[in-house]
């Protein structure tokens, strides 16, 4: 099964998994809302079923929310219609092949996806291309190796076929982003069954 097939099949179960892993999410959403407040154009990558999208819609003038799994985009679009989020456009798009004019967005948000990407430097470079000069990259990311418990949970997930590509700690995530050229403006570790390291910065 390819990674995309995994997410196509698991779209309906995605929100259930987020409830299990959800302790860090309220603070993550709060920080993300603050990060994009007042932005004109925001791009969201790996939007999933729309957890972060609704927050972005409240804070930015316009949001383009994307995911590469068609089933995720269908659920995302249903949510956008239900919530009447008129400033949100939903599109199916591959992170590595974003078909937008480079430098089009004031902020790019890629929540809980960097541990899933096969090629980390290429992924960050693709996100960077979408940003205006001085634009903000927001990349909260699950850190599977942050604690002993998260280490155990991560290995259990792997047995189920979860397509993780790397197990970050907060320190290794920040270091990897800095090596990719990101100037870190804010980082915060958010405790949970699998902690999230919230990171934002610019290039």
PDB file of C-alpha atoms in Angstrom:
ATOM      1  CA  UNK A   1       0.000   0.000   0.000  1.00  0.00           C
ATOM      2  CA  UNK A   2       1.347   3.441  -0.915  1.00  0.00           C
ATOM      3  CA  UNK A   3       1.275   6.327   1.547  1.00  0.00           C
ATOM      4  CA  UNK A   4      -1.475   8.016  -0.456  1.00  0.00           C
ATOM      5  CA  UNK A   5      -3.564   4.840  -0.464  1.00  0.00           C
ATOM      6  CA  UNK A   6      -3.164   4.646   3.308  1.00  0.00           C
ATOM      7  CA  UNK A   7      -4.629   8.116   3.768  1.00  0.00           C
ATOM      8  CA  UNK A   8      -7.373   7.518   1.217  1.00  0.00           C
ATOM      9  CA  UNK A   9      -8.471   4.481   3.223  1.00  0.00           C
ATOM     10  CA  UNK A  10      -8.064   6.059   6.643  1.00  0.00           C
ATOM     11  CA  UNK A  11      -9.688   9.443   6.018  1.00  0.00           C
ATOM     12  CA  UNK A  12     -12.881   8.436   7.844  1.00  0.00           C
ATOM     13  CA  UNK A  13     -10.883   7.277  10.865  1.00  0.00           C
ATOM     14  CA  UNK A  14      -8.617  10.317  10.968  1.00  0.00           C
ATOM     15  CA  UNK A  15     -10.682  12.399  13.377  1.00  0.00           C
ATOM     16  CA  UNK A  16     -10.936   9.444  15.775  1.00  0.00           C
ATOM     17  CA  UNK A  17      -7.148   9.144  15.882  1.00  0.00           C
ATOM     18  CA  UNK A  18      -6.864  12.862  16.558  1.00  0.00           C
ATOM     19  CA  UNK A  19      -9.141  12.484  19.584  1.00  0.00           C
ATOM     20  CA  UNK A  20      -6.775   9.838  20.962  1.00  0.00           C
ATOM     21  CA  UNK A  21      -3.710  12.000  20.315  1.00  0.00           C
ATOM     22  CA  UNK A  22      -5.512  15.272  20.932  1.00  0.00           C
ATOM     23  CA  UNK A  23      -4.074  16.668  24.164  1.00  0.00           C
ATOM     24  CA  UNK A  24      -1.579  19.025  22.412  1.00  0.00           C
ATOM     25  CA  UNK A  25      -4.084  20.222  19.800  1.00  0.00           C
ATOM     26  CA  UNK A  26      -5.863  23.110  21.605  1.00  0.00           C
ATOM     27  CA  UNK A  27      -2.560  24.886  22.308  1.00  0.00           C
ATOM     28  CA  UNK A  28      -1.320  24.088  18.790  1.00  0.00           C
ATOM     29  CA  UNK A  29      -4.440  25.690  17.324  1.00  0.00           C
ATOM     30  CA  UNK A  30      -4.098  28.719  19.571  1.00  0.00           C
ATOM     31  CA  UNK A  31      -0.493  29.297  18.482  1.00  0.00           C
ATOM     32  CA  UNK A  32      -1.363  28.746  14.822  1.00  0.00           C
ATOM     33  CA  UNK A  33      -4.231  31.228  15.029  1.00  0.00           C
ATOM     34  CA  UNK A  34      -1.872  33.828  16.458  1.00  0.00           C
ATOM     35  CA  UNK A  35       0.751  33.122  13.794  1.00  0.00           C
ATOM     36  CA  UNK A  36      -1.547  33.836  10.834  1.00  0.00           C
ATOM     37  CA  UNK A  37      -3.595  36.616  12.418  1.00  0.00           C
ATOM     38  CA  UNK A  38      -3.949  39.468   9.938  1.00  0.00           C
ATOM     39  CA  UNK A  39      -2.407  37.552   7.018  1.00  0.00           C
ATOM     40  CA  UNK A  40      -3.941  38.140   3.618  1.00  0.00           C
ATOM     41  CA  UNK A  41      -3.224  34.819   1.866  1.00  0.00           C
ATOM     42  CA  UNK A  42      -2.471  31.562   3.687  1.00  0.00           C
ATOM     43  CA  UNK A  43      -1.651  28.193   2.170  1.00  0.00           C
ATOM     44  CA  UNK A  44      -2.395  25.078   4.201  1.00  0.00           C
ATOM     45  CA  UNK A  45      -0.677  21.846   3.185  1.00  0.00           C
ATOM     46  CA  UNK A  46      -1.855  18.426   4.424  1.00  0.00           C
ATOM     47  CA  UNK A  47      -5.088  19.951   5.676  1.00  0.00           C
ATOM     48  CA  UNK A  48      -6.676  16.570   6.317  1.00  0.00           C
ATOM     49  CA  UNK A  49     -10.297  16.867   7.414  1.00  0.00           C
ATOM     50  CA  UNK A  50     -10.018  20.541   8.365  1.00  0.00           C
ATOM     51  CA  UNK A  51      -9.079  20.772  12.040  1.00  0.00           C
ATOM     52  CA  UNK A  52      -6.602  23.588  11.414  1.00  0.00           C
ATOM     53  CA  UNK A  53      -8.458  25.020   8.424  1.00  0.00           C
ATOM     54  CA  UNK A  54     -11.308  26.376  10.519  1.00  0.00           C
ATOM     55  CA  UNK A  55      -8.849  28.240  12.733  1.00  0.00           C
ATOM     56  CA  UNK A  56      -7.017  29.693   9.740  1.00  0.00           C
ATOM     57  CA  UNK A  57     -10.302  30.869   8.255  1.00  0.00           C
ATOM     58  CA  UNK A  58     -11.010  32.852  11.412  1.00  0.00           C
ATOM     59  CA  UNK A  59      -7.650  34.639  11.318  1.00  0.00           C
ATOM     60  CA  UNK A  60      -6.693  35.180   7.659  1.00  0.00           C
ATOM     61  CA  UNK A  61      -8.406  36.937   4.764  1.00  0.00           C
ATOM     62  CA  UNK A  62      -8.151  33.938   2.435  1.00  0.00           C
ATOM     63  CA  UNK A  63      -7.032  30.342   2.830  1.00  0.00           C
ATOM     64  CA  UNK A  64      -6.133  27.727   0.229  1.00  0.00           C
ATOM     65  CA  UNK A  65      -6.410  24.364   2.006  1.00  0.00           C
ATOM     66  CA  UNK A  66      -4.832  21.368   0.258  1.00  0.00           C
ATOM     67  CA  UNK A  67      -4.313  17.653   0.775  1.00  0.00           C
ATOM     68  CA  UNK A  68      -3.061  14.974  -1.598  1.00  0.00           C
ATOM     69  CA  UNK A  69      -5.696  12.400  -0.644  1.00  0.00           C
ATOM     70  CA  UNK A  70      -8.961  12.907  -2.530  1.00  0.00           C
ATOM     71  CA  UNK A  71     -11.017  11.415   0.304  1.00  0.00           C
ATOM     72  CA  UNK A  72      -9.505  13.900   2.741  1.00  0.00           C
ATOM     73  CA  UNK A  73     -10.272  16.802   0.405  1.00  0.00           C
ATOM     74  CA  UNK A  74     -13.885  15.612   0.071  1.00  0.00           C
ATOM     75  CA  UNK A  75     -14.314  15.627   3.848  1.00  0.00           C
ATOM     76  CA  UNK A  76     -12.522  18.967   4.088  1.00  0.00           C
ATOM     77  CA  UNK A  77     -14.825  20.483   1.477  1.00  0.00           C
ATOM     78  CA  UNK A  78     -17.883  19.134   3.328  1.00  0.00           C
ATOM     79  CA  UNK A  79     -16.677  20.853   6.507  1.00  0.00           C
ATOM     80  CA  UNK A  80     -16.000  24.135   4.715  1.00  0.00           C
ATOM     81  CA  UNK A  81     -19.504  24.090   3.235  1.00  0.00           C
ATOM     82  CA  UNK A  82     -21.098  23.133   6.549  1.00  0.00           C
ATOM     83  CA  UNK A  83     -19.279  25.904   8.404  1.00  0.00           C
ATOM     84  CA  UNK A  84     -19.894  28.384   5.561  1.00  0.00           C
ATOM     85  CA  UNK A  85     -16.205  29.298   5.366  1.00  0.00           C
ATOM     86  CA  UNK A  86     -16.439  31.529   2.326  1.00  0.00           C
ATOM     87  CA  UNK A  87     -12.764  32.556   2.464  1.00  0.00           C
ATOM     88  CA  UNK A  88     -11.499  28.958   2.065  1.00  0.00           C
ATOM     89  CA  UNK A  89     -10.718  27.159  -1.199  1.00  0.00           C
ATOM     90  CA  UNK A  90     -10.151  23.383  -1.045  1.00  0.00           C
ATOM     91  CA  UNK A  91      -7.862  21.678  -3.552  1.00  0.00           C
ATOM     92  CA  UNK A  92      -6.175  18.330  -4.025  1.00  0.00           C
ATOM     93  CA  UNK A  93      -2.444  18.974  -4.275  1.00  0.00           C
ATOM     94  CA  UNK A  94       0.866  17.219  -3.689  1.00  0.00           C
ATOM     95  CA  UNK A  95       3.203  19.026  -1.295  1.00  0.00           C
ATOM     96  CA  UNK A  96       6.116  18.414  -3.687  1.00  0.00           C
ATOM     97  CA  UNK A  97       4.253  19.807  -6.708  1.00  0.00           C
ATOM     98  CA  UNK A  98       2.311  22.824  -5.498  1.00  0.00           C
ATOM     99  CA  UNK A  99       0.895  24.508  -8.574  1.00  0.00           C
ATOM    100  CA  UNK A 100       0.871  28.095  -7.339  1.00  0.00           C
ATOM    101  CA  UNK A 101       2.957  31.093  -8.276  1.00  0.00           C
ATOM    102  CA  UNK A 102       6.103  31.108  -6.121  1.00  0.00           C
ATOM    103  CA  UNK A 103       6.010  33.755  -3.406  1.00  0.00           C
ATOM    104  CA  UNK A 104       2.207  33.911  -3.400  1.00  0.00           C
ATOM    105  CA  UNK A 105       1.474  33.471   0.301  1.00  0.00           C
ATOM    106  CA  UNK A 106       2.013  35.457   3.468  1.00  0.00           C
ATOM    107  CA  UNK A 107       2.072  32.244   5.508  1.00  0.00           C
ATOM    108  CA  UNK A 108       2.287  28.523   4.836  1.00  0.00           C
ATOM    109  CA  UNK A 109       0.933  26.101   7.432  1.00  0.00           C
ATOM    110  CA  UNK A 110       1.920  22.416   7.338  1.00  0.00           C
ATOM    111  CA  UNK A 111       0.630  20.879  10.557  1.00  0.00           C
ATOM    112  CA  UNK A 112       1.650  17.372  11.591  1.00  0.00           C
ATOM    113  CA  UNK A 113       3.040  16.289   8.247  1.00  0.00           C
ATOM    114  CA  UNK A 114       6.824  16.685   8.320  1.00  0.00           C
ATOM    115  CA  UNK A 115       7.255  13.339  10.077  1.00  0.00           C
ATOM    116  CA  UNK A 116       5.455  11.748   7.106  1.00  0.00           C
ATOM    117  CA  UNK A 117       7.370  13.229   4.170  1.00  0.00           C
ATOM    118  CA  UNK A 118       9.809  10.931   2.340  1.00  0.00           C
ATOM    119  CA  UNK A 119      12.234  13.756   1.492  1.00  0.00           C
ATOM    120  CA  UNK A 120      12.451  16.323   4.290  1.00  0.00           C
ATOM    121  CA  UNK A 121      14.748  18.921   2.638  1.00  0.00           C
ATOM    122  CA  UNK A 122      12.730  18.784  -0.604  1.00  0.00           C
ATOM    123  CA  UNK A 123       9.476  19.205   1.343  1.00  0.00           C
ATOM    124  CA  UNK A 124      10.725  22.264   3.242  1.00  0.00           C
ATOM    125  CA  UNK A 125      12.082  23.757   0.011  1.00  0.00           C
ATOM    126  CA  UNK A 126       8.673  23.277  -1.647  1.00  0.00           C
ATOM    127  CA  UNK A 127       6.949  25.084   1.216  1.00  0.00           C
ATOM    128  CA  UNK A 128       9.566  27.830   1.167  1.00  0.00           C
ATOM    129  CA  UNK A 129       8.930  28.514  -2.543  1.00  0.00           C
ATOM    130  CA  UNK A 130       5.330  29.410  -1.789  1.00  0.00           C
ATOM    131  CA  UNK A 131       6.233  32.127   0.731  1.00  0.00           C
ATOM    132  CA  UNK A 132       6.567  35.815   0.058  1.00  0.00           C
ATOM    133  CA  UNK A 133       9.821  37.389   1.222  1.00  0.00           C
ATOM    134  CA  UNK A 134       9.606  37.496   5.005  1.00  0.00           C
ATOM    135  CA  UNK A 135       6.601  35.186   5.015  1.00  0.00           C
ATOM    136  CA  UNK A 136       5.970  32.811   7.891  1.00  0.00           C
ATOM    137  CA  UNK A 137       6.237  29.027   7.879  1.00  0.00           C
ATOM    138  CA  UNK A 138       4.197  27.263  10.585  1.00  0.00           C
ATOM    139  CA  UNK A 139       5.055  23.583  11.064  1.00  0.00           C
ATOM    140  CA  UNK A 140       3.788  21.987  14.303  1.00  0.00           C
ATOM    141  CA  UNK A 141       4.928  18.376  14.164  1.00  0.00           C
ATOM    142  CA  UNK A 142       4.378  15.186  16.149  1.00  0.00           C
ATOM    143  CA  UNK A 143       7.623  14.182  17.881  1.00  0.00           C
ATOM    144  CA  UNK A 144       7.468  10.410  18.175  1.00  0.00           C
ATOM    145  CA  UNK A 145      10.749   9.999  20.050  1.00  0.00           C
ATOM    146  CA  UNK A 146      10.285  12.820  22.565  1.00  0.00           C
ATOM    147  CA  UNK A 147       9.378  10.574  25.530  1.00  0.00           C
ATOM    148  CA  UNK A 148       9.571   6.886  26.448  1.00  0.00           C
ATOM    149  CA  UNK A 149       5.796   6.611  26.116  1.00  0.00           C
ATOM    150  CA  UNK A 150       5.701   8.281  22.710  1.00  0.00           C
ATOM    151  CA  UNK A 151       8.522   5.962  21.594  1.00  0.00           C
ATOM    152  CA  UNK A 152       6.387   2.945  22.522  1.00  0.00           C
ATOM    153  CA  UNK A 153       3.202   4.363  20.958  1.00  0.00           C
ATOM    154  CA  UNK A 154       5.066   5.164  17.742  1.00  0.00           C
ATOM    155  CA  UNK A 155       6.372   1.623  17.375  1.00  0.00           C
ATOM    156  CA  UNK A 156       2.876   0.269  17.995  1.00  0.00           C
ATOM    157  CA  UNK A 157       1.508   2.549  15.254  1.00  0.00           C
ATOM    158  CA  UNK A 158       4.171   1.281  12.861  1.00  0.00           C
ATOM    159  CA  UNK A 159       2.847  -2.255  13.260  1.00  0.00           C
ATOM    160  CA  UNK A 160      -0.554  -1.074  11.963  1.00  0.00           C
ATOM    161  CA  UNK A 161       1.012   0.257   8.767  1.00  0.00           C
ATOM    162  CA  UNK A 162       1.185   3.938   9.760  1.00  0.00           C
ATOM    163  CA  UNK A 163       3.416   5.542   7.098  1.00  0.00           C
ATOM    164  CA  UNK A 164       5.762   7.527   9.325  1.00  0.00           C
ATOM    165  CA  UNK A 165       9.139   8.379   7.798  1.00  0.00           C
ATOM    166  CA  UNK A 166      11.037   9.840  10.756  1.00  0.00           C
ATOM    167  CA  UNK A 167      10.707  10.013  14.507  1.00  0.00           C
ATOM    168  CA  UNK A 168      11.626  13.481  15.696  1.00  0.00           C
ATOM    169  CA  UNK A 169      12.397  14.843  19.091  1.00  0.00           C
ATOM    170  CA  UNK A 170      11.723  18.558  19.528  1.00  0.00           C
ATOM    171  CA  UNK A 171      15.469  19.138  19.389  1.00  0.00           C
ATOM    172  CA  UNK A 172      15.985  17.152  16.173  1.00  0.00           C
ATOM    173  CA  UNK A 173      12.994  18.834  14.517  1.00  0.00           C
ATOM    174  CA  UNK A 174      14.273  22.317  15.257  1.00  0.00           C
ATOM    175  CA  UNK A 175      17.776  21.345  14.164  1.00  0.00           C
ATOM    176  CA  UNK A 176      16.504  19.862  10.886  1.00  0.00           C
ATOM    177  CA  UNK A 177      14.491  22.994  10.115  1.00  0.00           C
ATOM    178  CA  UNK A 178      17.447  25.246  10.884  1.00  0.00           C
ATOM    179  CA  UNK A 179      19.624  23.152   8.570  1.00  0.00           C
ATOM    180  CA  UNK A 180      16.983  23.701   5.878  1.00  0.00           C
ATOM    181  CA  UNK A 181      17.404  27.462   6.314  1.00  0.00           C
ATOM    182  CA  UNK A 182      14.496  28.340   8.604  1.00  0.00           C
ATOM    183  CA  UNK A 183      15.126  31.109  11.107  1.00  0.00           C
ATOM    184  CA  UNK A 184      13.124  29.956  14.119  1.00  0.00           C
ATOM    185  CA  UNK A 185      10.903  32.652  15.566  1.00  0.00           C
ATOM    186  CA  UNK A 186       9.011  30.518  18.061  1.00  0.00           C
ATOM    187  CA  UNK A 187       9.075  26.934  19.256  1.00  0.00           C
ATOM    188  CA  UNK A 188       7.129  25.271  22.044  1.00  0.00           C
ATOM    189  CA  UNK A 189       6.820  21.654  23.127  1.00  0.00           C
ATOM    190  CA  UNK A 190       3.193  20.647  23.676  1.00  0.00           C
ATOM    191  CA  UNK A 191       2.809  17.559  25.927  1.00  0.00           C
ATOM    192  CA  UNK A 192       0.655  14.611  24.921  1.00  0.00           C
ATOM    193  CA  UNK A 193       0.617  10.889  24.222  1.00  0.00           C
ATOM    194  CA  UNK A 194       2.792  11.853  21.276  1.00  0.00           C
ATOM    195  CA  UNK A 195       3.974  15.432  21.948  1.00  0.00           C
ATOM    196  CA  UNK A 196       3.819  18.113  19.294  1.00  0.00           C
ATOM    197  CA  UNK A 197       6.623  20.601  18.809  1.00  0.00           C
ATOM    198  CA  UNK A 198       5.112  23.824  17.519  1.00  0.00           C
ATOM    199  CA  UNK A 199       7.587  25.689  15.305  1.00  0.00           C
ATOM    200  CA  UNK A 200       7.236  28.861  13.281  1.00  0.00           C
ATOM    201  CA  UNK A 201       9.834  30.911  11.491  1.00  0.00           C
ATOM    202  CA  UNK A 202      10.909  32.594   8.266  1.00  0.00           C
ATOM    203  CA  UNK A 203      13.643  32.254   5.656  1.00  0.00           C
TER     204      UNK A 203
END
